[in-house]
CSV table of C-alpha atoms and ligand atoms in Angstrom, one decimal:
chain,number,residue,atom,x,y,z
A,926,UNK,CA,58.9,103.5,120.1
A,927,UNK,CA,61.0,105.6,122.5
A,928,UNK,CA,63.8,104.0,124.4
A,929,UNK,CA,65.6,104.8,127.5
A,930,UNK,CA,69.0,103.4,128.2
A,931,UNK,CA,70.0,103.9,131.5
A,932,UNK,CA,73.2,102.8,133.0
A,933,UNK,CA,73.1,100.9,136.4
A,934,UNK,CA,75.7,99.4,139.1
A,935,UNK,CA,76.3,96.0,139.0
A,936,UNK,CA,78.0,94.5,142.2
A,937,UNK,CA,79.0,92.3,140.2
A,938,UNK,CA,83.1,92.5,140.8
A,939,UNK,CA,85.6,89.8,141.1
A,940,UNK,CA,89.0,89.3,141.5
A,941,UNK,CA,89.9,90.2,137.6
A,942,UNK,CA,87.5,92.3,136.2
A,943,UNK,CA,84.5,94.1,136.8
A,944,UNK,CA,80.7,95.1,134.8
A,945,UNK,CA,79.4,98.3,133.1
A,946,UNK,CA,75.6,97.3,132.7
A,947,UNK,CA,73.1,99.4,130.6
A,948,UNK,CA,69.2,99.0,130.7
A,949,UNK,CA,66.9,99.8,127.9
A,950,UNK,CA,63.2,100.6,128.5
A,951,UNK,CA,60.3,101.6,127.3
A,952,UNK,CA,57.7,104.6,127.7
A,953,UNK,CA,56.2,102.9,130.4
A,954,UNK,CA,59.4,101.6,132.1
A,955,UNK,CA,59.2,97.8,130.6
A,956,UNK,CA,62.6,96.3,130.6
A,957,UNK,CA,63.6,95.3,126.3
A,958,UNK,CA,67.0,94.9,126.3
A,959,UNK,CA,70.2,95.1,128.3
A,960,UNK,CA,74.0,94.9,127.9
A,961,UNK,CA,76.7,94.0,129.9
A,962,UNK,CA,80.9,95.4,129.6
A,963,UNK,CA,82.8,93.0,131.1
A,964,UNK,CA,86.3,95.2,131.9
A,965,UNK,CA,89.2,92.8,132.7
A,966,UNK,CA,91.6,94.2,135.1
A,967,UNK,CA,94.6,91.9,135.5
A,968,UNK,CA,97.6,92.4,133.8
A,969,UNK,CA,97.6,90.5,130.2
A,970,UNK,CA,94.3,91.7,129.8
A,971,UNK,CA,93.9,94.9,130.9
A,972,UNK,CA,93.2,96.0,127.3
A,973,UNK,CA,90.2,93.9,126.9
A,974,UNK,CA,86.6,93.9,126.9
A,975,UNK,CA,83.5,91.7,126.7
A,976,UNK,CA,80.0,92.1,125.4
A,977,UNK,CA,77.0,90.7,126.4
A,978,UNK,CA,74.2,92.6,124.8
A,979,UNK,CA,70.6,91.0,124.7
A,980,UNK,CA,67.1,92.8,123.0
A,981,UNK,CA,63.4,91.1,123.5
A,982,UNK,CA,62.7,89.3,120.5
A,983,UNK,CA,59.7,91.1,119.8
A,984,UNK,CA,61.6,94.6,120.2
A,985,UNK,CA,64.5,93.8,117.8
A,986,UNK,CA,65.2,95.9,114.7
A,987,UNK,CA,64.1,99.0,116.4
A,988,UNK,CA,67.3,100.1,116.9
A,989,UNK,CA,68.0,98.8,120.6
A,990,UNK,CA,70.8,97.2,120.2
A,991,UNK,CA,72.4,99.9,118.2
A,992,UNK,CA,71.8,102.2,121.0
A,993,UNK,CA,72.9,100.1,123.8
A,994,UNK,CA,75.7,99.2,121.6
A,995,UNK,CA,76.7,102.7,121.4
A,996,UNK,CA,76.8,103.4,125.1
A,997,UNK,CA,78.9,100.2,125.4
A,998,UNK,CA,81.6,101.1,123.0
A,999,UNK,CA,82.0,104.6,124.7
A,1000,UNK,CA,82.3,103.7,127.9
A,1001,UNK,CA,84.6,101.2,126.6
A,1002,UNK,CA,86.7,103.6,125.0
A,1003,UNK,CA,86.8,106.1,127.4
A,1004,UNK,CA,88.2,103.5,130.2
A,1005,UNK,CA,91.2,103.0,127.1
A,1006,UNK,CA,90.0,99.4,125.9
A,1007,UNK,CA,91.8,98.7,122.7
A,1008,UNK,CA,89.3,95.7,121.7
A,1009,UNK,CA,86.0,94.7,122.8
A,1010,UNK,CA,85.0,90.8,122.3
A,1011,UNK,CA,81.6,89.2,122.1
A,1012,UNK,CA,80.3,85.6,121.2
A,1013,UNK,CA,77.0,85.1,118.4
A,1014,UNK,CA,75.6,81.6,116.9
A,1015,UNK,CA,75.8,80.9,113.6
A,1016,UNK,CA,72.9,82.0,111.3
A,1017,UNK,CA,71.2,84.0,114.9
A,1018,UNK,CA,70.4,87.5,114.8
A,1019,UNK,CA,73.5,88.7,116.7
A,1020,UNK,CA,75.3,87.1,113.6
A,1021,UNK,CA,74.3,89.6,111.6
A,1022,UNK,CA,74.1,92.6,113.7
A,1023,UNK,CA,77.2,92.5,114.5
A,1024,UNK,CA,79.2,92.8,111.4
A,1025,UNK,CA,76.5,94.9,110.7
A,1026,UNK,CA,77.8,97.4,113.5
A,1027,UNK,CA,82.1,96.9,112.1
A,1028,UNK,CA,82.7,93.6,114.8
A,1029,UNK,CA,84.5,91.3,112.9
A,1030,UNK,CA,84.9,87.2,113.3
A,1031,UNK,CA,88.3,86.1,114.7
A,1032,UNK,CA,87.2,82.7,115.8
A,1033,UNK,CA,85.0,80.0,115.2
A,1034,UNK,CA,83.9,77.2,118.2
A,1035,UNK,CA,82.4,74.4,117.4
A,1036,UNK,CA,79.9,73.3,120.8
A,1037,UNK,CA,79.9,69.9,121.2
A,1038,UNK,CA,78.2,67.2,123.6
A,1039,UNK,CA,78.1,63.8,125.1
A,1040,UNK,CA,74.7,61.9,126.0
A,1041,UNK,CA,75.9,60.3,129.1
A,1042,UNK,CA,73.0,58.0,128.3
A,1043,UNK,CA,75.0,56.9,125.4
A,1044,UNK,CA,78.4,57.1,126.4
A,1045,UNK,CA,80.5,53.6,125.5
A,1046,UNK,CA,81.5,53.4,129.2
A,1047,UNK,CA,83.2,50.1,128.5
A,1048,UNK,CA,85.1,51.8,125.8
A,1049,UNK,CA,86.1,54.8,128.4
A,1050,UNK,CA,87.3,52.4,131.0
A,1051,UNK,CA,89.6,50.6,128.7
A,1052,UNK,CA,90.7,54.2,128.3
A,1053,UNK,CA,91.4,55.1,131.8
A,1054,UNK,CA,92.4,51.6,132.8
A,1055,UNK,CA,95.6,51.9,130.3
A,1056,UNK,CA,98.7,52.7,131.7
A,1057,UNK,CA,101.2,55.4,131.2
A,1058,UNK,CA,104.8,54.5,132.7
A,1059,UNK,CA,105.9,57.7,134.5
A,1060,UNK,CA,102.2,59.2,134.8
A,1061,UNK,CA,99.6,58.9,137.3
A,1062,UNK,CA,95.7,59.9,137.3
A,1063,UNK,CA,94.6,61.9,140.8
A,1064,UNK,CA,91.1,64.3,140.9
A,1065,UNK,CA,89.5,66.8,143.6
A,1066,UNK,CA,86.4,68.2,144.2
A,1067,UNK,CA,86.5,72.0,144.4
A,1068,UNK,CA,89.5,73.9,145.6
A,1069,UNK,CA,92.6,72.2,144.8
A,1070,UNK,CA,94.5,70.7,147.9
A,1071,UNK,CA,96.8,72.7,149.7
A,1072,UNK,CA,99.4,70.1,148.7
A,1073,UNK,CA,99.1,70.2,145.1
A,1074,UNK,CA,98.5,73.8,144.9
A,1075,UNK,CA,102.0,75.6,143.9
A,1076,UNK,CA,102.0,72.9,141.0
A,1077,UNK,CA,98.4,73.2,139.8
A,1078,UNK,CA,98.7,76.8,139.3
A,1079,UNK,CA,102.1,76.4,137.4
A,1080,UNK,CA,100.3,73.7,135.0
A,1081,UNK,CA,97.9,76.4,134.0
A,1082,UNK,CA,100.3,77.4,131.5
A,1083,UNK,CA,99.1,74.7,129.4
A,1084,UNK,CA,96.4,77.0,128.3
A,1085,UNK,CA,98.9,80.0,127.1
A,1086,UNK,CA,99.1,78.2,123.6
A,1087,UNK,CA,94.9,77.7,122.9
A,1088,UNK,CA,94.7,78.6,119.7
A,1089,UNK,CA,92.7,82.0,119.8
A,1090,UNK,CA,92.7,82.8,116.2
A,1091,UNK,CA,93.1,86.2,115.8
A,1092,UNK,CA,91.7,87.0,119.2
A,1093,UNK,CA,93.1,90.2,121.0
A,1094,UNK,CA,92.8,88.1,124.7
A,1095,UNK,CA,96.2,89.0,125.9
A,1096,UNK,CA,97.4,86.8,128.4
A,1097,UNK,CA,95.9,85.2,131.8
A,1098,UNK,CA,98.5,85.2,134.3
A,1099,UNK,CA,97.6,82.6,137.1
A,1100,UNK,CA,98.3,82.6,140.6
A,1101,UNK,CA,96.9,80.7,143.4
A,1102,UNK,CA,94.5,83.8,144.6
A,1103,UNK,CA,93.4,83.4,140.9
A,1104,UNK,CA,93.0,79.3,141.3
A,1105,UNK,CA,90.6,79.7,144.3
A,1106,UNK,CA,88.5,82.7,143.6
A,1107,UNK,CA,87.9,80.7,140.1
A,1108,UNK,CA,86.7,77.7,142.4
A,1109,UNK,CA,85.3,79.8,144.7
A,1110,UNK,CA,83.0,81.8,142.0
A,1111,UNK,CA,82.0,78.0,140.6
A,1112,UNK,CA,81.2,77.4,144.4
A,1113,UNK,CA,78.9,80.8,145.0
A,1114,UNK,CA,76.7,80.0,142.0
A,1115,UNK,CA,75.7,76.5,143.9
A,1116,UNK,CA,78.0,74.5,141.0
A,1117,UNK,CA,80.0,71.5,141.9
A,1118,UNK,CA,83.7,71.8,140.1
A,1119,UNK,CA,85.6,68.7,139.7
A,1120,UNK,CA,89.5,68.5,138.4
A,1121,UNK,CA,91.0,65.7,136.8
A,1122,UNK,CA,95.1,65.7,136.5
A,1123,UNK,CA,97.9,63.3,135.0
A,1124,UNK,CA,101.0,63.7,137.6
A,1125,UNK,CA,104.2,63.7,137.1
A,1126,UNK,CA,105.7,60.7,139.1
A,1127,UNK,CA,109.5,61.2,138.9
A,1128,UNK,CA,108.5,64.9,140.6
A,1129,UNK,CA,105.3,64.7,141.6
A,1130,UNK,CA,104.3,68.0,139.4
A,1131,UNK,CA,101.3,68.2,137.5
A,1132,UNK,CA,101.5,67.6,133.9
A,1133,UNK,CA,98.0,68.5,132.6
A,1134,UNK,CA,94.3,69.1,133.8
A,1135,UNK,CA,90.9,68.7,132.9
A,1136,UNK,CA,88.1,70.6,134.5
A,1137,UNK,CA,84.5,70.4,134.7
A,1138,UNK,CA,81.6,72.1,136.1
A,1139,UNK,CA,78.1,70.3,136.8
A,1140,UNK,CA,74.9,71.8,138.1
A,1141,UNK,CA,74.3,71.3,142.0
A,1142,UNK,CA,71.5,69.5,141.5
A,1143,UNK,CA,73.3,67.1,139.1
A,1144,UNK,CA,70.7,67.3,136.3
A,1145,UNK,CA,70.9,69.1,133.1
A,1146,UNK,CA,74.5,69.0,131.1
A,1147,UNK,CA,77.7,69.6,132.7
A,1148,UNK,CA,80.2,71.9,131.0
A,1149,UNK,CA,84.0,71.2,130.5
A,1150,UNK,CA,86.2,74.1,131.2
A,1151,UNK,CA,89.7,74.1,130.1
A,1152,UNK,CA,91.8,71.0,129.7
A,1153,UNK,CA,95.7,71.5,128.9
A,1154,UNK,CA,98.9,69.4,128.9
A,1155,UNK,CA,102.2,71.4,129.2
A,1156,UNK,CA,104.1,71.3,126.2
A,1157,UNK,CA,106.6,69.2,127.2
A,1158,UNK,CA,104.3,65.9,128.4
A,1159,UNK,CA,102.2,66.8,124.7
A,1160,UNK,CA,102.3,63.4,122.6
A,1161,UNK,CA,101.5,60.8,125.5
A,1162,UNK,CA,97.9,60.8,125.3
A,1163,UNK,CA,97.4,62.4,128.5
A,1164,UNK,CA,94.8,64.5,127.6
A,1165,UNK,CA,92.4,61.7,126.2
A,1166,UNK,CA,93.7,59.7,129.8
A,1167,UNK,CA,92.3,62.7,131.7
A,1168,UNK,CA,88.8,63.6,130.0
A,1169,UNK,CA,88.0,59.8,129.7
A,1170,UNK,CA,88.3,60.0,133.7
A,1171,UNK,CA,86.4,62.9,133.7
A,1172,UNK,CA,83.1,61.5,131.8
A,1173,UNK,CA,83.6,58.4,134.1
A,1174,UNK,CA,83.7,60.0,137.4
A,1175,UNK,CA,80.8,62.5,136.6
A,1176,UNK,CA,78.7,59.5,134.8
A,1177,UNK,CA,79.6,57.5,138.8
A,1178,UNK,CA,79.0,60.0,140.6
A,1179,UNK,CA,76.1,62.0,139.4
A,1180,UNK,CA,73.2,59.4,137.5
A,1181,UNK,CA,70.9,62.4,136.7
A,1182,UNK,CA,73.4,64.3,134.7
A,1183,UNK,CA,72.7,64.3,131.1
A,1184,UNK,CA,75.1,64.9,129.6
A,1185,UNK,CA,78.5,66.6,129.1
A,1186,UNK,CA,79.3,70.3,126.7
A,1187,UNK,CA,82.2,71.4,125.5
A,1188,UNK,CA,83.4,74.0,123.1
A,1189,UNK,CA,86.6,73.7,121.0
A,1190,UNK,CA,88.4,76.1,118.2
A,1191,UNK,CA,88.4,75.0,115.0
A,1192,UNK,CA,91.9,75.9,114.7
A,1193,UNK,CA,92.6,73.1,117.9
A,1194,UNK,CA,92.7,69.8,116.3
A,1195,UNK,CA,94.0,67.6,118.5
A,1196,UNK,CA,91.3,68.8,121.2
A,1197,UNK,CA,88.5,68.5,118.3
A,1198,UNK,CA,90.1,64.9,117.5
A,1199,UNK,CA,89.9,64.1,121.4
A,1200,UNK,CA,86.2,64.9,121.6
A,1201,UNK,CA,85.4,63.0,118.5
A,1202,UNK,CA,87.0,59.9,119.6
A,1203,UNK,CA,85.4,60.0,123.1
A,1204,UNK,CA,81.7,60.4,121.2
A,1205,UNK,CA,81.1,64.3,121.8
A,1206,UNK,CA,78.8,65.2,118.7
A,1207,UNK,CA,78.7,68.7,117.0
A,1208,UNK,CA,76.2,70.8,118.5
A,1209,UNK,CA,76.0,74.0,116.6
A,1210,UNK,CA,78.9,76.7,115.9
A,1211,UNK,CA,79.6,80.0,117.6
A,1212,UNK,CA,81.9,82.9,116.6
A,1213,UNK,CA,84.1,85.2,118.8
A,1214,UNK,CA,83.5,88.7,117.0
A,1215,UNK,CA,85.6,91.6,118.1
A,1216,UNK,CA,85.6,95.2,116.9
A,1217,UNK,CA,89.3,96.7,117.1
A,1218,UNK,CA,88.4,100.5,118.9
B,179,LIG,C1,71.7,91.1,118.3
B,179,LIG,C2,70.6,92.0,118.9
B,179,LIG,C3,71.1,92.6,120.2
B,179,LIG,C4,70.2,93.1,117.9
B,179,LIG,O1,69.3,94.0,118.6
B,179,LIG,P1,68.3,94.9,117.7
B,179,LIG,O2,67.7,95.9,118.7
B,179,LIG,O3,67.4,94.1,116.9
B,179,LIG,O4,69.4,95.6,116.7
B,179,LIG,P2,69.2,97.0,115.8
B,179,LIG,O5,67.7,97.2,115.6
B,179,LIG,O6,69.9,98.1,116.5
B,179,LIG,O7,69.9,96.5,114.5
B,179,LIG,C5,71.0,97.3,113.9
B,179,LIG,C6,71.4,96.6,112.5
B,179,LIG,O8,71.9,95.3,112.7
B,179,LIG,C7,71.5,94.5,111.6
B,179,LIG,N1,70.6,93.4,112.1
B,179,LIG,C8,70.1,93.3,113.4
B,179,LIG,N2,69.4,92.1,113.5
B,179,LIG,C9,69.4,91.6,112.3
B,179,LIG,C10,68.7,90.4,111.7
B,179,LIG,N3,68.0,89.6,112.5
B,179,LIG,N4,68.9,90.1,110.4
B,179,LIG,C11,69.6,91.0,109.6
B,179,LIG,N5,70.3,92.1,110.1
B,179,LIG,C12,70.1,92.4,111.4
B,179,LIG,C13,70.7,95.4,110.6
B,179,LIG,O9,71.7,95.9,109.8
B,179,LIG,C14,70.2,96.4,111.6
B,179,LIG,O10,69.9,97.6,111.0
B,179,LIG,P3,68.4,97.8,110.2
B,179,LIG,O11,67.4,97.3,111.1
B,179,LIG,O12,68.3,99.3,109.9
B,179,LIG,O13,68.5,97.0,109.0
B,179,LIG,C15,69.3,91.1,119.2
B,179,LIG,O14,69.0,90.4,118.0
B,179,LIG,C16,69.5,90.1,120.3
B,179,LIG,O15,69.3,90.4,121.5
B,179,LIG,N6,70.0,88.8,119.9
B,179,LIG,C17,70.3,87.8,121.0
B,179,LIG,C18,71.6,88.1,121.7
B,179,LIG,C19,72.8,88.3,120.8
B,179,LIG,O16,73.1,87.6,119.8
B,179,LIG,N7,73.6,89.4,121.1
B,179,LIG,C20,74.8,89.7,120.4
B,179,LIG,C21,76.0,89.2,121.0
B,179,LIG,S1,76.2,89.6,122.6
């Protein structure tokens, strides 16, 4: 079979990065496979790119993916990436293709998730219902409040120690444009976001966050996005205080949901020791493959 790849515009832009997109088709035109460059632009990770690259199953081993591949690498190269970054399941096809085509694995995620159906909510309210002298629990819908804002986005630094493993992601420097276009890209895709922090009551600063996204509709699973404690309120049990919250809010306020994703490095204990403890049970594993250009 003949292939075409041809490259299209994707409006696709936001505030840090931008899409390449390639479609491959066949002799009549029939859409079997696509890819997608994302090109970060901020400062940090202006080096990086990320992969998205997807054949029909019953077109695979034709060589797609090798092609569209191709064109993804050089367009990569030719805007100066120095690594490209891409996600495949364990045991799945894109497992094997891509160490097949030089990407190797930097990182291993284990996916993980909690029946809300099965939750110990008794067990999560003794949780949340436990004090801790000096700290106090506050959450938002959406955008955070203009009055918490300055100290949200300085609280973001809490993710600058994730264990990556031998990830090339550079570094994500926050700023409050950053903190609402985030919100405001969860809001445009009809997504309700909801943030959970532990405050800092002798300053009123932020000490940590937990966020999590759940479908509009409020069915189907709800995933957790980052949560992080800065390093120097780590060791207080904030960060079980906070997703405990979390679980208990979405569990209140949306019935339908069910249940609750989340995806953690293998490298990241505590947060895999967290999940445990608060019932999240292992899904399947996925590894971050790059290929060094
Ligand atoms: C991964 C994927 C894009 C590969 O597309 P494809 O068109 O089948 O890939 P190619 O035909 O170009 O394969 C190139 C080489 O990769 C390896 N490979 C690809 N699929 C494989 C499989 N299922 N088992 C073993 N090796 C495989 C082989 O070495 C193959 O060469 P060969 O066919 O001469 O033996 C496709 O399986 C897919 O869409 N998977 C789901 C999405 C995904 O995982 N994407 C990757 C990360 S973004």
């Amino acid at each position: 079979m003949s292939v075409r790849i041809t490259a299209l515009t994707d409006p696709d832009t936001i505030l840090s990065s931008h899409r390449l997109v390639w479609l491959a088709s066949d002799t009549d035109g029939i859409p079997v496979g696509s890819a997608f460059l994302r090109l970060y632009t901020s400062t940090g990770q202006d080096h990086l790119a990320a992969l998205e690259l997807h054949v029909h199953p019953a077109e695979r081993r034709n060589g797609t993916g090798s092609r569209l591949l191709d064109a993804a690498i050089a367009a990569a190269r030719q805007d100066g990436r120095r690594s490209v970054i891409t996600q495949a399941e364990a045991g799945s096809p894109g497992d094997r293709f891509l160490p097949a085509r030089g990407f190797r694995r930097v990182l291993t995620l284990t996916f993980t998730r909690l029946s809300l159906a099965e939750a110990d909510i008794t067990a999560l309210t003794e949780i949340t219902d436990q004090s801790h002298p000096g700290y106090l629990l506050a959450s938002w819908e959406g955008t955070v409040p203009d009055g918490l804002a300055e100290t949200f986005v300085a609280s973001r630094h809490a993710m600058d120690d994730m264990p990556m493993g031998g990830t090339d992601f550079g570094t994500v420097t926050w700023d409050l444009d950053r903190v609402r276009a985030a919100a405001a890209a969860v809001e445009r895709r009809g997504d309700l976001l909801h943030t959970v922090v532990a405050i800092d009551e002798s300053d009123g600063s932020i000490a940590g966050f937990t966020e999590l996204v759940v479908p509009g509709d409020g069915k189907g699973d709800g995933q957790h996005y980052g949560t992080g404690v800065l390093p120097k309120h780590r060791g207080h049990g904030l960060a079980r205080w906070m997703k405990a919250a979390s679980i208990r809010e979405a569990h209140e306020r949306h019935p339908d949901l069910g249940g609750l994703l989340t995806d953690t490095a293998d490298n990241n204990p505590y947060m895999r020791h967290i999940n445990d403890a608060l019932g999240y049970v292992p899904m399947h594993t996925t590894f971050e493959y790059q290929l060094d250009l």
